[in-house]
mmCIF file of C-alpha atoms and ligand atoms in Angstrom:
data_model
loop_
_atom_site.group_PDB
_atom_site.id
_atom_site.type_symbol
_atom_site.label_atom_id
_atom_site.label_comp_id
_atom_site.label_asym_id
_atom_site.label_seq_id
_atom_site.Cartn_x
_atom_site.Cartn_y
_atom_site.Cartn_z
ATOM 1 C CA MET R 1 -9.775 17.473 -26.330
ATOM 2 C CA MET R 2 -12.254 14.754 -27.451
ATOM 3 C CA LYS R 3 -11.898 16.063 -30.906
ATOM 4 C CA THR R 4 -8.599 16.362 -31.562
ATOM 5 C CA LEU R 5 -8.379 13.039 -29.678
ATOM 6 C CA GLN R 6 -11.136 10.729 -33.188
ATOM 7 C CA GLU R 7 -9.612 13.516 -35.232
ATOM 8 C CA ALA R 8 -6.405 11.789 -34.823
ATOM 9 C CA ALA R 9 -8.122 8.405 -35.021
ATOM 10 C CA GLU R 10 -10.039 8.478 -37.598
ATOM 11 C CA TYR R 11 -7.437 9.900 -39.987
ATOM 12 C CA ILE R 12 -4.817 6.446 -38.703
ATOM 13 C CA ARG R 13 -7.929 4.345 -39.817
ATOM 14 C CA GLN R 14 -8.518 5.737 -43.252
ATOM 15 C CA GLN R 15 -4.806 5.114 -43.646
ATOM 16 C CA THR R 16 -4.556 1.196 -42.796
ATOM 17 C CA SER R 17 -7.601 0.664 -44.556
ATOM 18 C CA GLN R 18 -9.387 0.442 -40.930
ATOM 19 C CA PHE R 19 -6.446 -2.003 -39.465
ATOM 20 C CA GLN R 20 -8.023 -2.692 -36.193
ATOM 21 C CA PRO R 21 -5.027 -3.364 -33.837
ATOM 22 C CA ASP R 22 -5.867 -5.729 -30.786
ATOM 23 C CA PHE R 23 -2.954 -4.724 -28.793
ATOM 24 C CA GLY R 24 -0.860 -1.137 -28.127
ATOM 25 C CA ILE R 25 3.378 -1.339 -27.883
ATOM 26 C CA VAL R 26 5.322 1.777 -26.205
ATOM 27 C CA LEU R 27 8.611 0.728 -26.990
ATOM 28 C CA GLY R 28 11.200 3.082 -25.010
ATOM 29 C CA THR R 29 14.990 4.594 -25.292
ATOM 30 C CA GLY R 30 16.988 1.768 -27.364
ATOM 31 C CA LEU R 31 14.208 -1.191 -27.546
ATOM 32 C CA GLY R 32 13.115 0.221 -31.374
ATOM 33 C CA ALA R 33 14.541 -3.114 -32.619
ATOM 34 C CA LEU R 34 11.206 -5.054 -31.718
ATOM 35 C CA VAL R 35 9.550 -3.658 -34.802
ATOM 36 C CA GLN R 36 12.277 -6.074 -37.061
ATOM 37 C CA ASP R 37 9.704 -9.162 -35.935
ATOM 38 C CA ILE R 38 6.634 -7.216 -36.706
ATOM 39 C CA ASP R 39 5.315 -8.685 -39.660
ATOM 40 C CA THR R 40 4.251 -4.554 -40.923
ATOM 41 C CA ALA R 41 1.531 -3.914 -42.863
ATOM 42 C CA PHE R 42 1.427 -0.029 -42.631
ATOM 43 C CA SER R 43 3.564 2.865 -41.277
ATOM 44 C CA LEU R 44 2.759 6.288 -40.326
ATOM 45 C CA ASP R 45 4.969 9.018 -38.828
ATOM 46 C CA TYR R 46 4.682 10.671 -36.341
ATOM 47 C CA ALA R 47 4.280 14.151 -38.517
ATOM 48 C CA ASP R 48 1.557 13.589 -40.655
ATOM 49 C CA ILE R 49 -0.641 12.185 -38.250
ATOM 50 C CA PRO R 50 -3.656 15.283 -37.349
ATOM 51 C CA ASN R 51 -3.183 16.133 -33.136
ATOM 52 C CA PHE R 52 0.005 14.132 -32.707
ATOM 53 C CA PRO R 53 2.565 15.719 -30.838
ATOM 54 C CA VAL R 54 5.864 14.692 -33.079
ATOM 55 C CA SER R 55 9.024 12.834 -31.210
ATOM 56 C CA THR R 56 12.621 15.676 -30.698
ATOM 57 C CA VAL R 57 14.709 13.559 -29.470
ATOM 58 C CA GLU R 58 17.445 11.523 -31.939
ATOM 59 C CA SER R 59 17.189 8.591 -30.093
ATOM 60 C CA HIS R 60 13.095 7.454 -30.702
ATOM 61 C CA SER R 61 12.361 8.225 -34.958
ATOM 62 C CA GLY R 62 8.754 9.268 -34.304
ATOM 63 C CA LYS R 63 6.542 6.374 -36.088
ATOM 64 C CA LEU R 64 3.140 4.054 -35.708
ATOM 65 C CA ILE R 65 3.799 0.709 -36.613
ATOM 66 C CA PHE R 66 0.842 -0.951 -37.494
ATOM 67 C CA GLY R 67 1.221 -5.276 -38.393
ATOM 68 C CA GLU R 68 1.549 -8.948 -37.161
ATOM 69 C CA LEU R 69 4.267 -9.750 -33.818
ATOM 70 C CA GLY R 70 3.589 -13.397 -33.057
ATOM 71 C CA GLY R 71 0.257 -13.613 -35.420
ATOM 72 C CA ARG R 72 -1.306 -10.898 -33.154
ATOM 73 C CA LYS R 73 -2.761 -7.740 -33.818
ATOM 74 C CA VAL R 74 -0.745 -3.963 -32.730
ATOM 75 C CA VAL R 75 0.130 -0.616 -33.707
ATOM 76 C CA VAL R 76 3.251 0.072 -31.843
ATOM 77 C CA MET R 77 5.121 3.523 -31.549
ATOM 78 C CA GLN R 78 7.545 3.591 -32.358
ATOM 79 C CA GLY R 79 9.258 6.738 -30.208
ATOM 80 C CA ARG R 80 7.323 8.182 -26.903
ATOM 81 C CA PHE R 81 7.065 11.495 -26.256
ATOM 82 C CA HIS R 82 8.551 12.680 -22.650
ATOM 83 C CA TYR R 83 7.769 15.155 -20.041
ATOM 84 C CA TYR R 84 11.689 16.693 -20.120
ATOM 85 C CA GLU R 85 11.220 17.043 -24.148
ATOM 86 C CA GLY R 86 8.680 20.256 -22.943
ATOM 87 C CA TYR R 87 5.188 18.771 -23.925
ATOM 88 C CA THR R 88 2.396 18.657 -21.648
ATOM 89 C CA MET R 89 1.314 15.344 -19.723
ATOM 90 C CA GLU R 90 -1.707 15.586 -21.950
ATOM 91 C CA GLN R 91 0.536 15.363 -25.195
ATOM 92 C CA VAL R 92 2.717 12.539 -23.768
ATOM 93 C CA VAL R 93 -0.519 10.229 -23.123
ATOM 94 C CA PHE R 94 -2.491 12.565 -26.878
ATOM 95 C CA PRO R 95 -0.835 8.462 -28.616
ATOM 96 C CA ILE R 96 -2.136 5.845 -25.511
ATOM 97 C CA ARG R 97 -5.311 7.717 -26.250
ATOM 98 C CA VAL R 98 -5.919 7.403 -29.464
ATOM 99 C CA MET R 99 -4.829 3.550 -29.680
ATOM 100 C CA LYS R 100 -7.789 3.212 -27.191
ATOM 101 C CA LEU R 101 -10.477 4.797 -29.190
ATOM 102 C CA LEU R 102 -8.806 2.775 -32.656
ATOM 103 C CA GLY R 103 -9.610 -0.506 -30.150
ATOM 104 C CA ILE R 104 -6.384 -2.169 -28.251
ATOM 105 C CA GLN R 105 -7.387 -4.496 -25.673
ATOM 106 C CA LYS R 106 -4.153 -4.536 -23.437
ATOM 107 C CA LEU R 107 -1.361 -2.028 -23.266
ATOM 108 C CA PHE R 108 2.548 -2.847 -23.445
ATOM 109 C CA VAL R 109 5.351 -1.053 -22.623
ATOM 110 C CA SER R 110 8.743 -0.777 -21.676
ATOM 111 C CA ASN R 111 12.071 1.342 -20.890
ATOM 112 C CA ALA R 112 15.000 1.965 -20.074
ATOM 113 C CA ALA R 113 15.777 3.146 -16.542
ATOM 114 C CA GLY R 114 18.192 3.273 -13.313
ATOM 115 C CA GLY R 115 18.720 0.083 -11.584
ATOM 116 C CA LEU R 116 18.377 1.434 -7.491
ATOM 117 C CA HIS R 117 17.964 -2.466 -6.512
ATOM 118 C CA PRO R 118 20.785 -3.656 -4.469
ATOM 119 C CA ASP R 119 20.790 -6.983 -6.956
ATOM 120 C CA PHE R 120 20.217 -5.363 -10.078
ATOM 121 C CA ASN R 121 22.680 -5.797 -12.355
ATOM 122 C CA THR R 122 23.258 -3.781 -16.139
ATOM 123 C CA SER R 123 20.955 -5.009 -19.070
ATOM 124 C CA ASP R 124 18.609 -6.816 -16.539
ATOM 125 C CA LEU R 125 14.608 -7.362 -17.457
ATOM 126 C CA MET R 126 12.418 -5.509 -14.306
ATOM 127 C CA VAL R 127 9.065 -6.510 -14.641
ATOM 128 C CA ILE R 128 6.839 -3.179 -12.862
ATOM 129 C CA THR R 129 4.837 -4.267 -10.950
ATOM 130 C CA ASP R 130 4.477 -0.603 -8.987
ATOM 131 C CA HIS R 131 5.282 2.527 -9.829
ATOM 132 C CA ILE R 132 5.175 6.014 -7.930
ATOM 133 C CA ASN R 133 5.300 9.590 -9.596
ATOM 134 C CA LEU R 134 7.916 11.650 -8.839
ATOM 135 C CA LEU R 135 6.309 13.469 -12.433
ATOM 136 C CA PRO R 136 4.963 17.565 -11.130
ATOM 137 C CA SER R 137 1.930 16.437 -12.150
ATOM 138 C CA ASN R 138 0.049 14.100 -13.884
ATOM 139 C CA PRO R 139 -2.680 13.276 -17.293
ATOM 140 C CA LEU R 140 -5.467 13.058 -15.531
ATOM 141 C CA ILE R 141 -5.679 17.047 -13.547
ATOM 142 C CA GLY R 142 -8.148 19.178 -15.298
ATOM 143 C CA LYS R 143 -11.703 18.886 -16.301
ATOM 144 C CA ASN R 144 -12.476 15.179 -15.740
ATOM 145 C CA LEU R 145 -13.286 13.173 -19.953
ATOM 146 C CA GLU R 146 -16.048 11.663 -19.138
ATOM 147 C CA ASP R 147 -15.572 9.581 -22.242
ATOM 148 C CA LEU R 148 -12.698 8.061 -21.535
ATOM 149 C CA GLY R 149 -12.351 7.036 -17.432
ATOM 150 C CA PRO R 150 -13.654 7.928 -14.511
ATOM 151 C CA ARG R 151 -12.787 11.047 -12.030
ATOM 152 C CA PHE R 152 -11.225 9.362 -9.759
ATOM 153 C CA PRO R 153 -9.822 6.622 -11.231
ATOM 154 C CA ASP R 154 -8.447 3.538 -9.041
ATOM 155 C CA MET R 155 -4.715 2.704 -8.795
ATOM 156 C CA SER R 156 -4.735 -0.193 -6.526
ATOM 157 C CA GLU R 157 -4.004 -2.353 -9.327
ATOM 158 C CA PRO R 158 -1.558 0.017 -12.169
ATOM 159 C CA TYR R 159 0.363 -2.928 -13.207
ATOM 160 C CA SER R 160 -2.266 -6.256 -14.078
ATOM 161 C CA ASP R 161 -1.115 -8.865 -11.599
ATOM 162 C CA HIS R 162 -2.306 -11.975 -14.613
ATOM 163 C CA LEU R 163 0.090 -10.492 -17.006
ATOM 164 C CA VAL R 164 2.751 -10.132 -14.658
ATOM 165 C CA GLN R 165 1.758 -13.455 -14.117
ATOM 166 C CA GLN R 166 1.874 -14.191 -16.573
ATOM 167 C CA ALA R 167 5.081 -12.657 -17.949
ATOM 168 C CA LEU R 168 6.468 -14.429 -14.918
ATOM 169 C CA GLU R 169 5.594 -17.894 -16.333
ATOM 170 C CA ILE R 170 7.083 -17.064 -19.737
ATOM 171 C CA SER R 171 10.394 -16.013 -18.515
ATOM 172 C CA ALA R 172 10.550 -19.230 -16.350
ATOM 173 C CA ALA R 173 10.116 -21.560 -19.283
ATOM 174 C CA HIS R 174 12.104 -19.815 -21.695
ATOM 175 C CA GLY R 175 15.172 -18.854 -19.077
ATOM 176 C CA LEU R 176 14.666 -15.831 -18.665
ATOM 177 C CA HIS R 177 16.178 -13.805 -15.570
ATOM 178 C CA VAL R 178 13.760 -11.783 -14.880
ATOM 179 C CA ARG R 179 12.939 -9.537 -11.714
ATOM 180 C CA THR R 180 10.457 -7.773 -10.664
ATOM 181 C CA GLY R 181 9.723 -4.230 -8.305
ATOM 182 C CA VAL R 182 8.760 -0.011 -8.324
ATOM 183 C CA TYR R 183 9.870 1.699 -10.574
ATOM 184 C CA ALA R 184 9.476 5.801 -9.824
ATOM 185 C CA SER R 185 9.512 8.303 -12.630
ATOM 186 C CA ALA R 186 11.462 11.691 -12.372
ATOM 187 C CA PRO R 187 11.183 13.702 -14.366
ATOM 188 C CA GLY R 188 14.929 14.861 -16.045
ATOM 189 C CA PRO R 189 16.241 15.193 -18.764
ATOM 190 C CA MET R 190 18.976 15.596 -16.284
ATOM 191 C CA LEU R 191 20.238 12.115 -14.586
ATOM 192 C CA GLU R 192 19.476 11.959 -10.871
ATOM 193 C CA THR R 193 21.828 13.008 -7.930
ATOM 194 C CA LYS R 194 23.322 10.244 -5.601
ATOM 195 C CA ALA R 195 21.376 11.478 -2.930
ATOM 196 C CA GLU R 196 17.982 11.600 -5.019
ATOM 197 C CA TYR R 197 19.040 8.061 -5.730
ATOM 198 C CA HIS R 198 18.619 7.584 -2.043
ATOM 199 C CA PHE R 199 15.407 9.312 -1.887
ATOM 200 C CA ILE R 200 14.747 7.318 -4.714
ATOM 201 C CA ARG R 201 15.106 4.051 -3.075
ATOM 202 C CA THR R 202 14.405 4.745 0.240
ATOM 203 C CA ILE R 203 10.777 5.947 -0.988
ATOM 204 C CA GLY R 204 10.515 2.504 -1.815
ATOM 205 C CA ALA R 205 11.607 1.448 -6.098
ATOM 206 C CA ASP R 206 13.996 -0.201 -7.412
ATOM 207 C CA ALA R 207 14.146 1.435 -11.033
ATOM 208 C CA VAL R 208 13.914 5.003 -11.836
ATOM 209 C CA GLY R 209 13.091 6.666 -15.615
ATOM 210 C CA MET R 210 11.965 9.311 -17.004
ATOM 211 C CA SER R 211 8.919 7.842 -18.734
ATOM 212 C CA THR R 212 5.987 5.227 -18.584
ATOM 213 C CA VAL R 213 3.590 7.092 -15.515
ATOM 214 C CA PRO R 214 2.111 9.266 -16.967
ATOM 215 C CA GLU R 215 1.215 6.699 -20.111
ATOM 216 C CA VAL R 216 -0.119 3.862 -16.835
ATOM 217 C CA ILE R 217 -2.638 6.756 -15.608
ATOM 218 C CA ALA R 218 -3.946 7.518 -19.160
ATOM 219 C CA ALA R 219 -3.980 3.824 -19.652
ATOM 220 C CA VAL R 220 -5.766 2.775 -16.486
ATOM 221 C CA HIS R 221 -8.482 6.259 -16.254
ATOM 222 C CA MET R 222 -9.799 4.931 -19.512
ATOM 223 C CA ASP R 223 -9.529 0.489 -18.430
ATOM 224 C CA LEU R 224 -6.985 -0.316 -20.443
ATOM 225 C CA PRO R 225 -4.635 -3.551 -18.675
ATOM 226 C CA VAL R 226 -1.354 -2.522 -18.800
ATOM 227 C CA PHE R 227 1.554 -4.535 -18.790
ATOM 228 C CA ALA R 228 5.581 -2.955 -18.011
ATOM 229 C CA VAL R 229 9.834 -3.903 -17.855
ATOM 230 C CA SER R 230 11.992 -1.379 -17.714
ATOM 231 C CA VAL R 231 15.380 -2.377 -19.173
ATOM 232 C CA ILE R 232 18.419 -1.681 -16.281
ATOM 233 C CA THR R 233 20.834 0.405 -18.211
ATOM 234 C CA ASP R 234 22.631 1.590 -14.941
ATOM 235 C CA LEU R 235 23.002 0.772 -11.722
ATOM 236 C CA CYS R 236 22.065 3.729 -9.148
ATOM 237 C CA VAL R 237 23.430 1.799 -6.711
ATOM 238 C CA PRO R 238 25.899 3.532 -3.498
ATOM 239 C CA GLY R 239 29.584 2.241 -4.597
ATOM 240 C CA LYS R 240 27.583 1.209 -8.085
ATOM 241 C CA ILE R 241 26.966 5.169 -10.182
ATOM 242 C CA LYS R 242 29.270 6.287 -12.579
ATOM 243 C CA LYS R 243 29.310 8.774 -14.928
ATOM 244 C CA VAL R 244 26.480 7.538 -16.934
ATOM 245 C CA VAL R 245 25.948 9.263 -21.196
ATOM 246 C CA LEU R 246 23.663 8.400 -23.496
ATOM 247 C CA LEU R 247 25.553 5.896 -25.537
ATOM 248 C CA ASP R 248 25.977 3.764 -21.985
ATOM 249 C CA ILE R 249 22.029 3.747 -21.685
ATOM 250 C CA LEU R 250 21.945 2.606 -25.502
ATOM 251 C CA GLU R 251 24.503 -0.219 -25.225
ATOM 252 C CA ALA R 252 22.692 -1.345 -22.672
ATOM 253 C CA ALA R 253 19.734 -1.592 -24.031
ATOM 254 C CA ALA R 254 20.460 -2.941 -26.638
ATOM 255 C CA LYS R 255 22.447 -5.928 -25.040
ATOM 256 C CA ALA R 256 18.760 -6.381 -23.490
ATOM 257 C CA GLU R 257 16.515 -5.696 -26.172
ATOM 258 C CA PRO R 258 15.953 -9.929 -27.322
ATOM 259 C CA ASN R 259 14.677 -11.362 -23.835
ATOM 260 C CA MET R 260 12.431 -7.890 -23.548
ATOM 261 C CA THR R 261 11.152 -9.083 -26.908
ATOM 262 C CA LEU R 262 10.544 -12.250 -26.205
ATOM 263 C CA LEU R 263 9.073 -11.460 -23.585
ATOM 264 C CA ILE R 264 6.659 -8.783 -25.175
ATOM 265 C CA THR R 265 6.537 -11.458 -28.040
ATOM 266 C CA GLU R 266 5.205 -14.611 -26.176
ATOM 267 C CA LEU R 267 2.992 -12.370 -23.640
ATOM 268 C CA ILE R 268 1.182 -10.530 -26.508
ATOM 269 C CA LYS R 269 0.670 -14.098 -28.106
ATOM 270 C CA ARG R 270 -1.289 -16.032 -24.853
ATOM 271 C CA GLN R 271 -4.063 -13.561 -24.582
ATOM 272 C CA GLU R 272 -7.006 -14.336 -25.328
HETATM 273 N N1 LIG W 301 18.018 7.832 -14.623
HETATM 274 C C1 LIG W 301 19.029 7.156 -13.896
HETATM 275 N N2 LIG W 301 19.672 6.169 -14.862
HETATM 276 C C2 LIG W 301 18.340 5.863 -15.674
HETATM 277 C C3 LIG W 301 17.357 6.848 -16.115
HETATM 278 C C4 LIG W 301 16.940 7.672 -14.860
HETATM 279 O O1 LIG W 301 16.129 8.252 -15.674
HETATM 280 N N3 LIG W 301 16.724 6.135 -17.217
HETATM 281 C C5 LIG W 301 17.473 5.158 -17.792
HETATM 282 N N4 LIG W 301 18.735 5.218 -17.194
#
């Protein structure tokens, strides 16, 4: 496993003239436009990177982009790997581990999610403060990769409190209306039933989606501070549940995207 990760990292270093990113960014469904704000130095197709899984979802384009955002060196995953696509958990988090080997200091993650909190509206941003893993597995099952992190990583603060506080300050300063809350990861690919939404709300979640949690677990394992934000694309609250198609999700994500981009860019500018 370490060898496959190192091979991928070595190929990337060669192809990018040893470009050394300080921050990693994962862009979620319908949230790819942040890359337009990047002063791109290099762009690699996932398909060309040794051992990289290849994206199958049409709304994800599958590129690793290297460049500057807000004057800081970043690597951006345009498109991610979901458990529901049939990847193993190790494949889902492979790029996160490679980004760590490339030297990133912090990870910034975005996703599209259904809103469970009764006060949420579509296109709201929710800064994630904690999560509940409802996927049937996680990326740390199996032999521990001691070179990456400990057998029993602590999960008392998977989302950096410091980054959450900074995000809230930035939001206040820019007049962004931002929520905070708990994200639950469901396996998908079908959306949840009304009874499942009720269950997920009852156990303490404010939003539900199909990604992020495996990536965050892998990051925490490697002692990588994480910031994550959900874009609420549909409401999963009794009385507000409607039939949802991917187009609705993409539309709501597109509406929130400028705010999400602003938040992540300003946050990255502020990092030491
Ligand atoms: N569940 C419900 N609504 C959603 C999801 C989900 O996983 N992702 C985006 N909107």
